[in-house]
Amino acid sequence: MKNLFLLSGLFVMIFMLSCKKETDDPPSTGGTSVAKPELIVELKDRWHEAWQASPAVADIDEDGVQEILVARGNLLLGWHLDNEIVFRAETGGRIWSSPVVADLLPSVQGLEIAVASRGQIYVWDKNGDNIPGFPVSWRDELRSVAAADIDGDGEYELVAVTTNKLSENGQNDIIIAYNMDGSIVSGFPANTTGASGCNEYCYQTGGFDQNIALGDVNNDGVDDIFATQDNAYLSLHEGNGRAFDSNPIFEIPVKFNGIRFLHDYSRSKIGWSDNESVDNQAHFTNSAPAIADIDGDGTNELIVLASVQNAAQTDRLRGVALWVLNNDGTRPTVWEEPFHVSGYLAGLWDYSGTNVVAATNQVTVADIDPNLAGPEFIFAGFDGKIHAVDAQKNEIWAYTYTTSPQVLTGGVAVADLNADNSPEIIFCSYSPIENLSNLFILGADGKKQWQIALPKRGAMPVPTIADVDGDNQLEIIVSLKDGEDKLRMVQVYTVAGASKNSLLWPTGRANYLRNGCVPGL
């Protein structure tokens, strides 16, 4: 599996935020205290607002100077730290999800940048020129795009999920995959072409928020496609389009894509509930999944945070649940029922008329406690808290970041900000109401180290952590929701003493391939 952070010298990432007021809380005991983040620059252009796209930091033209790349509205902008805009590329619509930044075409000098914009995928070279074959158009809206070698040819492909399913030949498709010449990968769309092998018991429908992870889940050395969607079912495909088979313990479906994820494992096996007003089931509308080997057996598991509703779909305010699955739909023994956080404050619904959206049900996978077996899972509930759960399904801490139903977070980054081998948890909050949002830094023990106020409506994207200026000291980059004309859109903080020795999940979707995959755990 290719991983962007193995490409040494290509990327440096940075954390940006804006500041209204600051609270100097005492540091936690989760490792050495982190120095207070210092605002070093506010990057600006016009009024373009952000959606869910985390920044990227990379030397795209390989001149030794990092660019700070941020999606704003229908633009992909790149700055140097002196506030000079050195990259500008325009699309036909908003860019919802984080840009892919990688050497997607080794024959072309420099790095390439790919984004999903409404129903199109754009790929640009270091100068902002379209790569031949792009943009390509599929179905509006594509709210995720990620890169991996899904067909084993040694080259990257781009994979996206749409909110607007394709219905043909008695099947539905939400996943599309493109080669780097703009042609569609053989076998896609997988269900409507028949490549998946799906029957009438496959249930695909649209995915609404960064609903894709790419990684090898069957140990064949080739990355697979895991997609979440707006129902109680999931999609899992090989790179040739074939859908993974379900385990024979499931009575009706023959494919993973037909398994109904009821909390009660026995009910999931038969595919129905005999008490629909009571029984819980998953709903994966805004789920941003992950892939990692959580038990050290050499095989990756599927990890996903879902909202919870009753099987009758008459009560949708039952919180969130964390799922761990095998590639045949079975569940590891300790995960036979998901970890359920039942509290509900806010997060399921968009804030109407504000362009401020519902919470991304995003799980971050990182080893934040070396005394516990396997990695930990860090995620926001609908209860105003950040939760940390170990690989044995034990909650190790929960931190309350808000008690207001008007405040949410898009998810967390994890990095060791002070080189003490104890990583920190970094996240931003956002709100439809001004002056309620903050940047937070927690210790590995879940105790607050810093809380720094963000301007206006805060920041919806996950922040990015990187060394922007090459001084071996980490910065935090925040893409603010609001663009204040010629004033600020992105803020960069430096953290004294921060070293890039441990970037465990330093940006949205784990890395600049945006694949949600964490190898080597």
Short mmCIF file of C-alpha atoms in Angstrom, two decimals:
data_model
loop_
_atom_site.label_atom_id
_atom_site.label_comp_id
_atom_site.label_asym_id
_atom_site.label_seq_id
_atom_site.Cartn_x
_atom_site.Cartn_y
_atom_site.Cartn_z
CA MET A 1 0.00 0.00 0.00
CA LYS A 2 1.27 3.38 -0.92
CA ASN A 3 1.20 5.91 1.92
CA LEU A 4 1.80 9.57 1.37
CA PHE A 5 3.87 9.98 4.51
CA LEU A 6 6.42 7.49 3.24
CA LEU A 7 7.35 9.90 0.46
CA SER A 8 10.11 11.60 2.38
CA GLY A 9 10.73 15.24 1.74
CA LEU A 10 7.55 15.75 -0.28
CA PHE A 11 5.15 17.05 2.34
CA VAL A 12 5.10 19.27 5.34
CA MET A 13 1.79 19.98 7.06
CA ILE A 14 0.63 22.95 9.10
CA PHE A 15 -2.11 23.95 11.50
CA MET A 16 -3.95 27.24 10.94
CA LEU A 17 -6.51 28.99 13.05
CA SER A 18 -7.91 32.35 13.95
CA CYS A 19 -8.12 33.74 17.41
CA LYS A 20 -10.56 35.84 19.38
CA LYS A 21 -9.77 35.07 22.97
CA GLU A 22 -7.56 32.56 24.65
CA THR A 23 -7.82 30.59 27.87
CA ASP A 24 -4.59 29.66 29.58
CA ASP A 25 -5.67 26.41 31.19
CA PRO A 26 -3.10 24.37 33.09
CA PRO A 27 -1.63 21.54 31.04
CA SER A 28 -2.78 17.96 31.51
CA THR A 29 -0.70 15.15 32.91
CA GLY A 30 -0.84 13.21 29.63
CA GLY A 31 2.87 13.59 28.89
CA THR A 32 4.91 16.79 28.97
CA SER A 33 2.91 19.99 28.59
CA VAL A 34 2.71 21.46 25.10
CA ALA A 35 3.81 25.03 24.52
CA LYS A 36 1.04 27.48 23.80
CA PRO A 37 0.39 27.70 20.03
CA GLU A 38 1.57 31.01 18.60
CA LEU A 39 -0.25 32.58 15.66
CA ILE A 40 2.34 33.35 12.99
CA VAL A 41 0.26 34.22 9.93
CA GLU A 42 -3.31 34.65 8.73
CA LEU A 43 -3.62 33.72 5.08
CA LYS A 44 -6.10 35.72 3.05
CA ASP A 45 -7.78 36.20 -0.28
CA ARG A 46 -11.48 37.06 -0.63
CA TRP A 47 -14.72 35.81 0.96
CA HIS A 48 -14.53 32.15 -0.18
CA GLU A 49 -15.83 29.85 2.56
CA ALA A 50 -14.68 26.36 3.51
CA TRP A 51 -16.62 23.11 3.66
CA GLN A 52 -14.97 19.94 5.00
CA ALA A 53 -11.60 20.05 3.24
CA SER A 54 -8.51 19.82 5.43
CA PRO A 55 -5.47 21.75 4.24
CA ALA A 56 -2.39 20.11 2.77
CA VAL A 57 1.23 21.25 3.01
CA ALA A 58 3.57 20.12 0.25
CA ASP A 59 6.40 21.30 -1.94
CA ILE A 60 4.40 20.72 -5.12
CA ASP A 61 7.00 22.23 -7.46
CA GLU A 62 9.97 20.71 -5.61
CA ASP A 63 11.77 24.03 -5.18
CA GLY A 64 12.44 23.52 -1.49
CA VAL A 65 9.58 25.77 -0.31
CA GLN A 66 6.36 24.30 1.04
CA GLU A 67 2.99 25.40 -0.29
CA ILE A 68 -0.09 25.57 1.95
CA LEU A 69 -2.95 24.20 -0.15
CA VAL A 70 -6.51 24.88 0.91
CA ALA A 71 -9.89 24.37 -0.77
CA ARG A 72 -12.08 27.45 -0.45
CA GLY A 73 -15.45 27.50 -2.19
CA ASN A 74 -14.78 26.48 -5.80
CA LEU A 75 -11.07 27.30 -5.60
CA LEU A 76 -7.93 25.44 -4.65
CA LEU A 77 -5.50 28.05 -3.36
CA GLY A 78 -1.85 27.71 -2.45
CA TRP A 79 0.10 30.15 -0.29
CA HIS A 80 3.63 30.61 0.91
CA LEU A 81 4.04 31.72 4.51
CA ASP A 82 4.60 35.31 3.39
CA ASN A 83 0.94 35.35 2.28
CA GLU A 84 1.77 35.25 -1.42
CA ILE A 85 -0.72 33.16 -3.39
CA VAL A 86 1.39 30.93 -5.64
CA PHE A 87 -1.28 28.46 -6.80
CA ARG A 88 -4.85 29.11 -7.91
CA ALA A 89 -7.15 26.70 -9.70
CA GLU A 90 -10.89 27.10 -10.22
CA THR A 91 -13.62 24.47 -10.52
CA GLY A 92 -17.29 24.53 -11.46
CA GLY A 93 -18.63 24.14 -7.91
CA ARG A 94 -17.80 23.82 -4.25
CA ILE A 95 -14.99 21.52 -3.16
CA TRP A 96 -16.44 19.56 -0.23
CA SER A 97 -13.68 17.14 0.73
CA SER A 98 -9.93 17.34 1.27
CA PRO A 99 -7.59 17.61 -1.73
CA VAL A 100 -5.44 14.64 -2.69
CA VAL A 101 -1.81 15.72 -3.03
CA ALA A 102 0.70 13.16 -4.28
CA ASP A 103 2.97 12.11 -7.12
CA LEU A 104 -0.02 10.76 -9.01
CA LEU A 105 1.82 10.84 -12.35
CA PRO A 106 5.53 10.06 -11.89
CA SER A 107 6.17 11.02 -15.53
CA VAL A 108 5.13 14.63 -14.75
CA GLN A 109 7.54 16.83 -12.79
CA GLY A 110 6.29 17.84 -9.36
CA LEU A 111 3.24 16.73 -7.44
CA GLU A 112 -0.36 16.60 -8.60
CA ILE A 113 -3.51 17.78 -6.81
CA ALA A 114 -6.93 16.15 -7.20
CA VAL A 115 -10.26 17.43 -5.91
CA ALA A 116 -13.92 16.51 -6.21
CA SER A 117 -16.09 19.47 -7.16
CA ARG A 118 -19.83 18.90 -7.39
CA GLY A 119 -20.08 16.18 -10.09
CA GLN A 120 -16.53 16.47 -11.40
CA ILE A 121 -13.00 15.40 -10.50
CA TYR A 122 -10.17 17.78 -11.35
CA VAL A 123 -6.46 16.96 -11.41
CA TRP A 124 -3.87 19.72 -11.74
CA ASP A 125 -0.12 19.78 -12.13
CA LYS A 126 2.20 21.96 -10.07
CA ASN A 127 1.29 25.00 -12.18
CA GLY A 128 -2.48 24.60 -11.86
CA ASP A 129 -2.90 23.27 -15.40
CA ASN A 130 -5.34 20.43 -16.03
CA ILE A 131 -3.77 17.00 -16.37
CA PRO A 132 -4.80 15.52 -19.77
CA GLY A 133 -8.08 13.61 -19.46
CA PHE A 134 -9.36 15.79 -16.60
CA PRO A 135 -11.74 17.10 -15.42
CA VAL A 136 -14.06 14.13 -15.65
CA SER A 137 -17.77 14.18 -14.88
CA TRP A 138 -19.93 11.63 -13.12
CA ARG A 139 -22.83 12.27 -10.73
CA ASP A 140 -23.46 15.36 -8.62
CA GLU A 141 -22.40 15.56 -5.83
CA LEU A 142 -19.07 13.81 -5.28
CA ARG A 143 -18.26 14.52 -1.63
CA SER A 144 -15.20 12.31 -1.39
CA VAL A 145 -12.16 11.49 -3.45
CA ALA A 146 -9.15 9.37 -2.50
CA ALA A 147 -6.17 7.80 -4.23
CA ALA A 148 -4.76 4.27 -4.17
CA ASP A 149 -3.53 1.53 -6.47
CA ILE A 150 -6.74 -0.50 -6.59
CA ASP A 151 -5.94 -2.68 -9.61
CA GLY A 152 -2.37 -3.71 -8.84
CA ASP A 153 -0.82 -2.02 -11.87
CA GLY A 154 1.63 -0.01 -9.78
CA GLU A 155 -0.11 3.28 -10.53
CA TYR A 156 -2.60 5.38 -8.62
CA GLU A 157 -6.31 5.48 -9.33
CA LEU A 158 -8.83 8.01 -8.01
CA VAL A 159 -12.00 6.74 -6.31
CA ALA A 160 -15.05 8.83 -5.43
CA VAL A 161 -18.50 8.34 -3.87
CA THR A 162 -21.62 10.24 -4.94
CA THR A 163 -24.68 11.41 -3.05
CA ASN A 164 -26.76 10.66 -6.17
CA LYS A 165 -26.91 6.94 -6.94
CA LEU A 166 -26.90 5.57 -10.49
CA SER A 167 -29.79 3.13 -11.07
CA GLU A 168 -29.54 0.77 -14.05
CA ASN A 169 -29.99 -2.93 -14.78
CA GLY A 170 -31.74 -3.53 -11.48
CA GLN A 171 -28.77 -2.28 -9.44
CA ASN A 172 -27.51 0.94 -7.87
CA ASP A 173 -24.01 2.41 -7.90
CA ILE A 174 -22.43 5.11 -5.76
CA ILE A 175 -18.71 4.43 -6.42
CA ILE A 176 -16.68 5.46 -9.45
CA ALA A 177 -12.97 4.95 -10.12
CA TYR A 178 -10.71 6.65 -12.68
CA ASN A 179 -7.29 5.95 -14.11
CA MET A 180 -4.91 8.87 -14.24
CA ASP A 181 -5.64 9.42 -17.94
CA GLY A 182 -9.29 10.13 -17.11
CA SER A 183 -10.61 6.76 -18.26
CA ILE A 184 -12.89 4.72 -16.00
CA VAL A 185 -11.22 1.77 -14.27
CA SER A 186 -12.36 -1.56 -15.68
CA GLY A 187 -15.21 -2.96 -13.59
CA PHE A 188 -16.78 0.39 -12.64
CA PRO A 189 -19.45 1.37 -11.92
CA ALA A 190 -19.35 -2.06 -10.30
CA ASN A 191 -22.97 -3.00 -9.67
CA THR A 192 -24.76 -1.71 -12.75
CA THR A 193 -22.15 -3.27 -15.06
CA GLY A 194 -22.47 -6.63 -13.29
CA ALA A 195 -18.80 -6.67 -12.23
CA SER A 196 -19.69 -6.78 -8.52
CA GLY A 197 -21.74 -9.97 -8.71
CA CYS A 198 -24.45 -8.32 -6.66
CA ASN A 199 -27.96 -9.74 -6.65
CA GLU A 200 -31.25 -8.26 -5.44
CA TYR A 201 -29.90 -8.28 -1.88
CA CYS A 202 -27.35 -5.50 -2.42
CA TYR A 203 -28.56 -2.14 -1.16
CA GLN A 204 -26.52 0.84 -2.37
CA THR A 205 -27.59 4.44 -1.94
CA GLY A 206 -25.82 7.80 -1.75
CA GLY A 207 -22.98 8.74 0.58
CA PHE A 208 -22.93 12.27 1.93
CA ASP A 209 -19.66 13.11 3.66
CA GLN A 210 -16.16 11.77 2.85
CA ASN A 211 -17.63 8.26 2.72
CA ILE A 212 -14.64 6.28 1.50
CA ALA A 213 -11.56 4.40 2.73
CA LEU A 214 -9.04 2.56 0.56
CA GLY A 215 -6.78 -0.22 1.82
CA ASP A 216 -5.91 -3.89 1.47
CA VAL A 217 -8.42 -5.89 3.51
CA ASN A 218 -7.78 -9.39 2.10
CA ASN A 219 -3.96 -9.49 2.01
CA ASP A 220 -3.62 -9.72 -1.75
CA GLY A 221 -1.33 -6.69 -1.88
CA VAL A 222 -3.90 -4.52 -3.66
CA ASP A 223 -6.06 -1.83 -2.10
CA ASP A 224 -9.81 -2.40 -1.76
CA ILE A 225 -12.71 0.07 -1.59
CA PHE A 226 -14.82 0.53 1.56
CA ALA A 227 -17.72 2.96 1.21
CA THR A 228 -20.44 4.02 3.60
CA GLN A 229 -23.88 5.23 2.58
CA ASP A 230 -27.25 6.65 3.58
CA ASN A 231 -28.76 3.49 5.07
CA ALA A 232 -27.90 0.53 7.32
CA TYR A 233 -25.70 -1.15 4.68
CA LEU A 234 -22.10 -0.79 3.50
CA SER A 235 -20.21 -1.33 0.24
CA LEU A 236 -16.98 -3.28 -0.04
CA HIS A 237 -15.34 -3.93 -3.41
CA GLU A 238 -12.09 -5.15 -4.86
CA GLY A 239 -10.41 -2.93 -7.40
CA ASN A 240 -11.92 -4.88 -10.30
CA GLY A 241 -15.39 -4.06 -8.99
CA ARG A 242 -16.15 -7.44 -7.44
CA ALA A 243 -18.11 -7.11 -4.21
CA PHE A 244 -16.77 -9.06 -1.25
CA ASP A 245 -18.74 -12.16 -0.34
CA SER A 246 -20.62 -12.30 2.92
CA ASN A 247 -19.95 -15.04 5.44
CA PRO A 248 -22.45 -17.96 5.23
CA ILE A 249 -23.69 -17.11 8.74
CA PHE A 250 -25.75 -14.38 7.09
CA GLU A 251 -28.94 -16.06 5.91
CA ILE A 252 -30.03 -13.92 2.95
CA PRO A 253 -27.25 -11.93 1.29
CA VAL A 254 -24.39 -13.47 -0.65
CA LYS A 255 -22.45 -10.22 -0.68
CA PHE A 256 -21.11 -7.94 2.05
CA ASN A 257 -23.19 -5.16 0.46
CA GLY A 258 -26.41 -6.90 1.51
CA ILE A 259 -25.72 -7.22 5.25
CA ARG A 260 -28.02 -5.12 7.41
CA PHE A 261 -26.05 -3.75 10.34
CA LEU A 262 -28.41 -4.16 13.26
CA HIS A 263 -26.68 -3.79 16.62
CA ASP A 264 -27.93 -7.21 17.72
CA TYR A 265 -25.58 -9.61 15.93
CA SER A 266 -28.12 -12.42 15.90
CA ARG A 267 -30.64 -10.13 14.19
CA SER A 268 -28.06 -8.91 11.71
CA LYS A 269 -27.41 -12.52 10.70
CA ILE A 270 -31.05 -13.02 9.71
CA GLY A 271 -31.42 -9.50 8.36
CA TRP A 272 -34.52 -8.33 10.18
CA SER A 273 -35.83 -7.16 13.55
CA ASP A 274 -38.87 -8.51 15.37
CA ASN A 275 -39.11 -5.33 17.45
CA GLU A 276 -38.33 -2.47 15.09
CA SER A 277 -39.39 0.30 17.45
CA VAL A 278 -36.80 -0.88 19.99
CA ASP A 279 -33.91 -2.55 18.15
CA ASN A 280 -30.98 -0.33 17.18
CA GLN A 281 -29.39 -0.24 13.75
CA ALA A 282 -26.62 1.73 12.09
CA HIS A 283 -27.09 4.60 9.69
CA PHE A 284 -23.96 5.52 7.71
CA THR A 285 -25.05 8.77 5.99
CA ASN A 286 -22.11 10.96 7.11
CA SER A 287 -19.67 8.21 8.09
CA ALA A 288 -16.01 8.69 7.16
CA PRO A 289 -14.58 5.14 7.52
CA ALA A 290 -11.10 3.85 8.30
CA ILE A 291 -9.01 0.76 7.62
CA ALA A 292 -6.37 -0.57 10.04
CA ASP A 293 -5.06 -3.78 11.59
CA ILE A 294 -6.34 -3.39 15.15
CA ASP A 295 -5.29 -6.78 16.56
CA GLY A 296 -1.85 -7.29 15.01
CA ASP A 297 -2.80 -10.38 13.03
CA GLY A 298 -1.60 -8.92 9.74
CA THR A 299 -5.10 -8.39 8.30
CA ASN A 300 -6.80 -5.02 8.23
CA GLU A 301 -10.20 -4.50 9.78
CA LEU A 302 -12.96 -2.12 8.70
CA ILE A 303 -13.71 0.65 11.21
CA VAL A 304 -16.66 2.99 10.98
CA LEU A 305 -18.61 5.39 13.18
CA ALA A 306 -22.36 5.41 12.49
CA SER A 307 -25.33 7.32 13.75
CA VAL A 308 -27.87 5.17 15.58
CA GLN A 309 -31.60 4.86 14.97
CA ASN A 310 -34.27 2.32 15.71
CA ALA A 311 -34.93 -0.25 13.02
CA ALA A 312 -38.27 1.40 12.26
CA GLN A 313 -36.42 4.67 11.53
CA THR A 314 -38.87 6.58 13.72
CA ASP A 315 -36.25 7.56 16.33
CA ARG A 316 -32.96 8.78 14.89
CA LEU A 317 -31.60 10.53 17.97
CA ARG A 318 -29.93 7.52 19.57
CA GLY A 319 -26.36 8.78 19.39
CA VAL A 320 -23.45 7.16 17.57
CA ALA A 321 -21.87 3.71 17.55
CA LEU A 322 -18.37 2.55 16.66
CA TRP A 323 -18.17 -0.61 14.54
CA VAL A 324 -15.26 -2.95 13.77
CA LEU A 325 -15.86 -5.51 11.01
CA ASN A 326 -14.09 -8.22 9.05
CA ASN A 327 -14.20 -8.25 5.26
CA ASP A 328 -16.97 -10.88 5.19
CA GLY A 329 -19.25 -8.87 7.47
CA THR A 330 -18.48 -10.86 10.62
CA ARG A 331 -17.45 -9.07 13.78
CA PRO A 332 -14.38 -9.67 15.95
CA THR A 333 -15.41 -11.30 19.22
CA VAL A 334 -15.22 -8.23 21.46
CA TRP A 335 -16.96 -6.16 18.75
CA GLU A 336 -19.99 -8.41 18.26
CA GLU A 337 -22.03 -5.41 19.35
CA PRO A 338 -20.73 -1.95 18.45
CA PHE A 339 -19.60 0.55 21.08
CA HIS A 340 -22.68 2.72 21.56
CA VAL A 341 -22.60 6.31 22.85
CA SER A 342 -26.30 6.98 23.28
CA GLY A 343 -26.28 10.64 24.35
CA TYR A 344 -27.63 13.22 21.93
CA LEU A 345 -27.03 16.97 21.98
CA ALA A 346 -26.64 17.80 18.27
CA GLY A 347 -24.94 16.63 15.10
CA LEU A 348 -27.36 14.64 12.98
CA TRP A 349 -28.84 17.58 11.07
CA ASP A 350 -27.41 20.50 9.12
CA TYR A 351 -28.08 23.96 10.52
CA SER A 352 -30.71 25.07 8.02
CA GLY A 353 -29.95 28.12 5.89
CA THR A 354 -26.44 28.65 7.25
CA ASN A 355 -24.07 26.51 5.11
CA VAL A 356 -23.03 24.98 8.43
CA VAL A 357 -23.40 21.24 8.14
CA ALA A 358 -24.01 18.24 10.36
CA ALA A 359 -21.17 16.44 12.10
CA THR A 360 -18.95 14.10 10.13
CA ASN A 361 -19.11 10.71 11.87
CA GLN A 362 -15.36 10.33 11.57
CA VAL A 363 -13.14 7.98 13.53
CA THR A 364 -9.42 8.61 13.98
CA VAL A 365 -7.23 5.55 14.54
CA ALA A 366 -3.97 6.07 16.43
CA ASP A 367 -1.89 4.44 19.16
CA ILE A 368 -2.16 7.08 21.86
CA ASP A 369 -1.52 4.71 24.80
CA PRO A 370 1.39 2.25 24.40
CA ASN A 371 0.28 0.42 27.55
CA LEU A 372 -2.85 -0.82 25.79
CA ALA A 373 -2.89 -3.48 23.08
CA GLY A 374 -3.64 -2.22 19.60
CA PRO A 375 -4.57 1.29 18.51
CA GLU A 376 -7.17 3.55 20.04
CA PHE A 377 -10.21 5.07 18.32
CA ILE A 378 -10.90 8.76 18.89
CA PHE A 379 -14.17 10.29 17.72
CA ALA A 380 -16.82 12.89 18.48
CA GLY A 381 -20.21 11.73 19.66
CA PHE A 382 -23.49 13.54 19.28
CA ASP A 383 -23.18 14.28 23.01
CA GLY A 384 -20.72 17.18 22.88
CA LYS A 385 -17.80 14.92 23.84
CA ILE A 386 -14.65 13.50 22.29
CA HIS A 387 -14.37 9.80 23.13
CA ALA A 388 -11.33 7.51 23.17
CA VAL A 389 -11.95 3.76 23.01
CA ASP A 390 -9.32 1.03 23.00
CA ALA A 391 -9.13 -1.96 20.67
CA GLN A 392 -10.84 -4.13 23.31
CA LYS A 393 -13.91 -1.81 23.22
CA ASN A 394 -13.21 -0.10 26.54
CA GLU A 395 -13.70 3.63 26.81
CA ILE A 396 -10.51 5.10 28.24
CA TRP A 397 -11.72 8.70 28.50
CA ALA A 398 -14.29 11.22 27.30
CA TYR A 399 -13.76 14.97 27.11
CA THR A 400 -16.66 17.45 27.02
CA TYR A 401 -15.80 20.15 24.48
CA THR A 402 -19.28 21.73 24.44
CA THR A 403 -22.64 21.72 26.18
CA SER A 404 -24.30 23.74 23.41
CA PRO A 405 -26.44 22.17 20.66
CA GLN A 406 -25.08 24.94 18.41
CA VAL A 407 -21.48 23.64 18.46
CA LEU A 408 -19.98 20.65 16.60
CA THR A 409 -16.59 19.37 15.47
CA GLY A 410 -15.51 17.83 12.17
CA GLY A 411 -13.07 15.37 13.72
CA VAL A 412 -9.65 15.12 15.32
CA ALA A 413 -6.00 15.02 14.30
CA VAL A 414 -3.33 13.25 16.36
CA ALA A 415 0.35 14.19 16.55
CA ASP A 416 3.10 14.41 19.15
CA LEU A 417 3.44 18.17 19.45
CA ASN A 418 6.38 18.22 21.84
CA ALA A 419 8.42 15.09 21.06
CA ASP A 420 7.75 13.43 24.42
CA ASN A 421 6.36 10.23 22.83
CA SER A 422 2.89 11.03 24.15
CA PRO A 423 0.69 12.28 21.29
CA GLU A 424 -1.82 15.10 21.50
CA ILE A 425 -5.37 15.28 20.14
CA ILE A 426 -6.04 18.42 18.12
CA PHE A 427 -9.43 19.55 16.84
CA CYS A 428 -11.57 22.58 16.08
CA SER A 429 -15.20 23.33 16.75
CA TYR A 430 -17.66 25.22 14.59
CA SER A 431 -21.12 26.75 14.94
CA PRO A 432 -23.78 28.67 13.00
CA ILE A 433 -23.40 31.30 15.73
CA GLU A 434 -20.33 33.50 15.90
CA ASN A 435 -17.89 33.48 18.82
CA LEU A 436 -18.65 29.97 20.09
CA SER A 437 -15.82 28.06 18.40
CA ASN A 438 -12.35 27.03 19.53
CA LEU A 439 -9.18 25.17 18.75
CA PHE A 440 -8.51 22.46 21.33
CA ILE A 441 -5.40 20.53 22.27
CA LEU A 442 -5.85 17.54 24.59
CA GLY A 443 -3.23 15.28 26.10
CA ALA A 444 -3.24 11.55 25.44
CA ASP A 445 -5.13 11.24 28.73
CA GLY A 446 -8.00 13.34 27.39
CA LYS A 447 -7.26 16.35 29.58
CA LYS A 448 -7.31 19.80 28.05
CA GLN A 449 -3.99 21.52 27.50
CA TRP A 450 -5.08 24.49 25.42
CA GLN A 451 -8.30 26.08 24.22
CA ILE A 452 -7.93 29.00 21.82
CA ALA A 453 -10.94 30.87 20.47
CA LEU A 454 -11.57 30.89 16.72
CA PRO A 455 -13.15 33.85 14.93
CA LYS A 456 -16.61 34.00 13.40
CA ARG A 457 -18.12 30.50 12.94
CA GLY A 458 -14.97 28.50 13.64
CA ALA A 459 -13.62 25.74 11.40
CA MET A 460 -15.48 22.75 9.99
CA PRO A 461 -12.47 20.83 8.54
CA VAL A 462 -10.10 18.71 10.56
CA PRO A 463 -6.91 20.76 11.13
CA THR A 464 -3.63 19.75 9.54
CA ILE A 465 -0.35 19.34 11.43
CA ALA A 466 2.94 19.83 9.55
CA ASP A 467 6.32 21.53 9.51
CA VAL A 468 5.57 24.39 7.12
CA ASP A 469 8.81 26.34 7.19
CA GLY A 470 11.36 23.53 7.45
CA ASP A 471 12.56 24.34 10.95
CA ASN A 472 11.65 20.86 12.29
CA GLN A 473 8.97 22.45 14.44
CA LEU A 474 5.31 21.65 13.83
CA GLU A 475 2.61 24.08 12.85
CA ILE A 476 -1.17 23.73 13.13
CA ILE A 477 -3.23 24.86 10.13
CA VAL A 478 -6.92 25.65 10.39
CA SER A 479 -9.14 26.44 7.44
CA LEU A 480 -11.81 28.72 8.87
CA LYS A 481 -15.42 28.39 7.82
CA ASP A 482 -15.70 32.06 6.96
CA GLY A 483 -13.63 33.96 4.46
CA GLU A 484 -13.21 37.53 5.62
CA ASP A 485 -12.46 39.56 2.53
CA LYS A 486 -8.75 40.42 2.32
CA LEU A 487 -8.43 39.74 6.04
CA ARG A 488 -8.21 36.03 6.87
CA MET A 489 -9.31 32.61 5.70
CA VAL A 490 -6.65 30.30 7.07
CA GLN A 491 -4.56 30.62 10.20
CA VAL A 492 -1.20 29.08 10.96
CA TYR A 493 0.07 28.49 14.49
CA THR A 494 3.50 27.28 15.44
CA VAL A 495 4.14 25.19 18.54
CA ALA A 496 7.52 25.72 20.18
CA GLY A 497 9.41 22.48 20.69
CA ALA A 498 7.08 20.47 18.46
CA SER A 499 8.88 17.83 16.45
CA LYS A 500 7.64 15.89 13.45
CA ASN A 501 8.73 12.56 14.94
CA SER A 502 5.19 11.27 15.35
CA LEU A 503 2.40 12.30 12.98
CA LEU A 504 -0.16 9.60 13.69
CA TRP A 505 -3.24 11.11 12.02
CA PRO A 506 -2.14 14.63 11.10
CA THR A 507 -4.88 15.69 8.66
CA GLY A 508 -8.37 14.89 7.46
CA ARG A 509 -8.71 11.26 6.31
CA ALA A 510 -5.31 10.38 7.83
CA ASN A 511 -2.99 11.42 4.99
CA TYR A 512 -2.78 13.29 1.68
CA LEU A 513 -4.06 10.30 -0.27
CA ARG A 514 -7.20 10.86 1.87
CA ASN A 515 -7.63 7.08 2.08
CA GLY A 516 -8.46 6.71 5.79
CA CYS A 517 -5.92 3.91 6.01
CA VAL A 518 -3.32 3.52 8.76
CA PRO A 519 -0.69 0.90 7.85
CA GLY A 520 1.74 -0.66 10.25
CA LEU A 521 -0.30 -0.69 13.45
#
